[in-house]
CSV table of C-alpha atoms in Angstrom, one decimal:
chain,number,residue,atom,x,y,z
A,1,MET,CA,-0.1,0.0,-0.1
A,2,SER,CA,2.2,3.4,-0.4
A,3,ILE,CA,2.1,6.6,1.5
A,4,LEU,CA,-0.4,7.9,0.2
A,5,LYS,CA,-2.8,5.1,0.4
A,6,TYR,CA,-1.6,5.2,4.2
A,7,ALA,CA,-2.2,8.5,4.8
A,8,VAL,CA,-6.0,8.9,3.8
A,9,LEU,CA,-7.0,6.0,5.8
A,10,ALA,CA,-5.6,8.1,8.8
A,11,GLY,CA,-6.8,10.7,7.0
A,12,ILE,CA,-4.5,13.5,7.0
A,13,VAL,CA,-1.7,14.0,4.4
A,14,PHE,CA,1.4,16.1,5.7
A,15,THR,CA,1.5,19.3,3.2
A,16,PRO,CA,4.3,22.0,3.3
A,17,THR,CA,2.4,23.4,5.0
A,18,CYS,CA,0.7,21.5,7.9
A,19,PHE,CA,-2.3,18.8,7.6
A,20,ALA,CA,-4.5,19.1,6.2
A,21,GLU,CA,-7.6,16.5,4.2
A,22,THR,CA,-7.6,15.9,0.5
A,23,SER,CA,-10.6,15.1,0.8
A,24,PHE,CA,-13.6,16.9,2.4
A,25,SER,CA,-17.9,17.3,0.9
A,26,ALA,CA,-18.1,19.7,-1.4
A,27,GLU,CA,-21.1,21.7,0.6
A,28,GLU,CA,-18.4,22.3,2.4
A,29,LEU,CA,-17.3,25.2,-0.1
A,30,HIS,CA,-18.4,28.6,-1.5
A,31,PHE,CA,-17.8,28.7,-5.5
A,32,LYS,CA,-16.8,32.5,-6.9
A,33,SER,CA,-16.3,31.4,-10.3
A,34,ILE,CA,-13.5,28.7,-10.4
A,35,PHE,CA,-12.7,29.3,-8.0
A,36,ALA,CA,-13.7,28.4,-3.9
A,37,GLN,CA,-13.1,28.9,-0.3
A,38,ARG,CA,-14.0,26.5,3.1
A,39,SER,CA,-15.3,29.2,6.2
A,40,GLY,CA,-12.1,29.5,8.5
A,41,GLU,CA,-9.1,28.7,6.3
A,42,ARG,CA,-7.4,30.6,4.6
A,43,ALA,CA,-6.5,28.2,1.7
A,44,LEU,CA,-8.2,28.5,-2.4
A,45,TYR,CA,-9.1,25.9,-3.7
A,46,CYS,CA,-9.7,25.6,-7.9
A,47,LEU,CA,-12.1,23.7,-10.6
A,48,LEU,CA,-8.2,24.2,-12.8
A,49,GLY,CA,-5.0,23.6,-12.8
A,50,ASN,CA,-3.9,25.9,-14.8
A,51,GLY,CA,-5.0,28.2,-16.6
A,52,PHE,CA,-7.0,30.3,-15.1
A,53,PHE,CA,-7.6,33.5,-15.7
A,54,VAL,CA,-6.5,33.0,-20.0
A,55,SER,CA,-8.2,30.4,-21.2
A,56,PRO,CA,-11.5,31.0,-23.0
A,57,ARG,CA,-14.4,29.5,-21.0
A,58,SER,CA,-17.9,29.5,-22.9
A,59,ASP,CA,-20.4,31.8,-21.3
A,60,GLY,CA,-22.3,30.5,-17.7
A,61,VAL,CA,-20.1,28.4,-16.9
A,62,ASP,CA,-20.6,29.5,-13.3
A,63,GLN,CA,-24.4,29.0,-13.4
A,64,LYS,CA,-23.5,25.9,-14.9
A,65,ILE,CA,-21.2,24.8,-11.6
A,66,GLY,CA,-23.1,26.3,-9.6
A,67,LYS,CA,-26.4,23.7,-11.1
A,68,TRP,CA,-24.1,20.5,-11.1
A,69,LEU,CA,-23.7,21.1,-7.5
A,70,VAL,CA,-27.2,21.6,-6.3
A,71,GLY,CA,-27.7,18.4,-8.4
A,72,HIS,CA,-25.0,16.2,-6.9
A,73,PRO,CA,-25.3,16.7,-2.8
A,74,GLU,CA,-23.5,13.7,-2.0
A,75,ALA,CA,-20.7,15.4,-4.5
A,76,ASN,CA,-16.9,15.3,-3.0
A,77,VAL,CA,-14.1,17.5,-3.1
A,78,ILE,CA,-10.2,15.5,-4.3
A,79,ILE,CA,-8.1,17.2,-3.7
A,80,VAL,CA,-4.6,16.7,-6.6
A,81,ASP,CA,-2.0,19.1,-6.1
A,82,THR,CA,-1.8,21.9,-3.0
A,83,LEU,CA,0.8,24.1,-3.3
A,84,PRO,CA,1.9,27.0,-1.5
A,85,THR,CA,2.0,30.0,-1.8
A,86,GLY,CA,4.0,32.2,0.3
A,87,GLY,CA,1.8,34.8,1.5
A,88,LYS,CA,-1.6,35.1,3.1
A,89,LEU,CA,-3.4,32.9,0.7
A,90,GLY,CA,-1.6,30.8,1.7
A,91,THR,CA,-2.0,27.4,-0.7
A,92,ILE,CA,-4.0,27.2,-3.9
A,93,ASN,CA,-5.8,23.6,-4.0
A,94,TYR,CA,-6.3,22.0,-7.6
A,95,VAL,CA,-9.9,19.9,-6.7
A,96,TRP,CA,-11.7,17.8,-9.2
A,97,ILE,CA,-15.4,16.7,-7.8
A,98,VAL,CA,-17.0,14.3,-7.8
A,99,SER,CA,-20.4,12.5,-7.3
A,100,GLY,CA,-19.9,8.2,-7.5
A,101,ASP,CA,-18.3,8.0,-11.1
A,102,GLU,CA,-19.8,11.9,-12.3
A,103,ASN,CA,-16.8,14.6,-12.6
A,104,LEU,CA,-17.5,18.5,-12.5
A,105,ASN,CA,-13.8,19.0,-14.0
A,106,VAL,CA,-14.6,16.2,-16.6
A,107,SER,CA,-17.9,17.5,-18.1
A,108,LEU,CA,-17.0,21.2,-18.4
A,109,VAL,CA,-14.9,20.8,-20.3
A,110,ARG,CA,-17.7,17.9,-22.3
A,111,ASP,CA,-20.1,20.3,-22.3
A,112,GLY,CA,-16.6,23.4,-24.0
A,113,ASP,CA,-17.2,24.9,-20.4
A,114,PHE,CA,-13.7,25.0,-21.1
A,115,PRO,CA,-10.3,23.1,-23.3
A,116,GLY,CA,-9.2,20.3,-21.8
A,117,GLY,CA,-5.5,21.5,-20.8
A,118,VAL,CA,-6.7,23.7,-18.3
A,119,MET,CA,-6.8,20.0,-16.0
A,120,ALA,CA,-3.9,19.4,-16.5
A,121,ASP,CA,-2.8,19.8,-12.9
A,122,PRO,CA,-0.1,22.4,-11.9
A,123,VAL,CA,2.9,19.1,-11.6
A,124,GLU,CA,2.2,18.1,-15.0
A,125,TYR,CA,2.0,22.2,-16.2
A,126,ILE,CA,5.9,23.4,-14.3
A,127,SER,CA,6.9,20.0,-15.2
A,128,ALA,CA,6.5,20.9,-19.3
A,129,LEU,CA,7.2,24.9,-18.8
A,130,LYS,CA,10.7,23.7,-17.3
A,131,ALA,CA,11.1,20.6,-20.2
A,132,GLU,CA,10.5,23.2,-22.6
A,133,SER,CA,13.1,26.1,-21.7
A,134,GLY,CA,15.8,23.4,-21.3
A,135,GLY,CA,15.5,23.7,-17.2
A,136,SER,CA,16.1,27.2,-16.5
A,137,SER,CA,12.5,28.1,-16.4
A,138,SER,CA,11.9,31.0,-13.6
A,139,ILE,CA,9.4,29.3,-11.8
A,140,LYS,CA,10.2,28.9,-8.0
A,141,ALA,CA,7.5,26.8,-6.9
A,142,THR,CA,6.8,22.9,-5.7
A,143,PRO,CA,3.4,21.3,-6.0
A,144,GLN,CA,2.7,18.9,-4.8
A,145,ARG,CA,0.3,15.7,-6.1
A,146,LEU,CA,-2.2,14.4,-3.9
A,147,VAL,CA,-3.8,11.7,-5.8
A,148,THR,CA,-1.6,8.7,-7.6
A,149,GLU,CA,0.2,8.7,-10.9
A,150,GLU,CA,-2.5,6.4,-12.1
A,151,GLN,CA,-5.3,8.1,-11.2
A,152,TYR,CA,-4.8,10.9,-12.7
A,153,GLN,CA,-3.5,9.2,-15.2
A,154,ALA,CA,-6.9,8.2,-15.7
A,155,PHE,CA,-8.7,11.2,-15.4
A,156,ARG,CA,-6.3,12.5,-18.6
A,157,GLN,CA,-7.2,10.6,-19.9
A,158,ARG,CA,-11.4,11.0,-19.4
A,159,ILE,CA,-10.3,14.8,-19.8
A,160,VAL,CA,-8.9,13.5,-24.0
A,161,GLU,CA,-12.3,12.6,-24.4
A,162,ALA,CA,-14.6,14.6,-23.0
A,163,GLU,CA,-11.9,16.8,-25.1
A,164,LYS,CA,-13.2,15.2,-28.2
A,165,LEU,CA,-17.0,15.1,-28.1
A,166,ALA,CA,-17.2,18.7,-27.1
A,167,ARG,CA,-15.2,19.6,-30.7
A,168,SER,CA,-16.9,17.6,-32.3
A,169,GLU,CA,-20.0,18.0,-31.0
A,170,LYS,CA,-19.8,22.3,-31.6
A,171,LYS,CA,-19.8,22.7,-28.1
A,172,GLY,CA,-19.3,25.5,-26.3
A,173,ILE,CA,-15.8,27.4,-26.8
A,174,TRP,CA,-16.0,25.0,-29.9
A,175,SER,CA,-18.4,26.0,-31.8
A,176,ASP,CA,-18.6,28.2,-35.3
A,177,ARG,CA,-19.3,31.3,-32.8
A,178,SER,CA,-16.1,31.1,-30.3
A,179,LYS,CA,-13.9,31.2,-32.8
A,180,ALA,CA,-13.0,34.5,-32.5
A,181,LEU,CA,-12.3,33.4,-28.9
A,182,ARG,CA,-10.5,30.6,-29.0
A,183,GLY,CA,-7.8,32.7,-31.5
A,184,ASP,CA,-9.0,30.5,-34.2
A,185,GLU,CA,-10.5,32.3,-37.7
A,186,SER,CA,-9.8,28.9,-39.3
A,187,PRO,CA,-13.0,26.8,-40.4
A,188,GLN,CA,-13.4,23.9,-37.8
């Protein structure tokens, strides 16, 4: 059994800033768009692993998030990565919101609300940036992944399939009317 599984069984996982849960009820979060906070905490929770401020998004995505959460009252938050900010915020946590086999993050990509690439976690994203720059990236942040590699790769495969479906059905940001939003003037 992995160290993470032992830690989850014990109910804690060591993070650079504190001992924290890796899963809890989504009802504990108060969302404002893709960001959320939990009462009494400095941490910020985010549905996107990267590109939060620059990613194309479909209209009405904030309402869709709220509707999904209302429709899934038993949903849980799974902290995928935690990233210490070194500031007043404490940590930024990339999360998946799940209810059984359903996943809000996958749903947002499948419905064309976001491109699948924004669901790459900070570990993968920073690693790719460093590889592109030949290891000379100025990024000093060190995120910690709290899910297993197998869990993460299974999620990434679901995201790839969800984006393929959204593109083929021209949903949301993949619609013809959203070409300018995507910066794509060529026909699909």
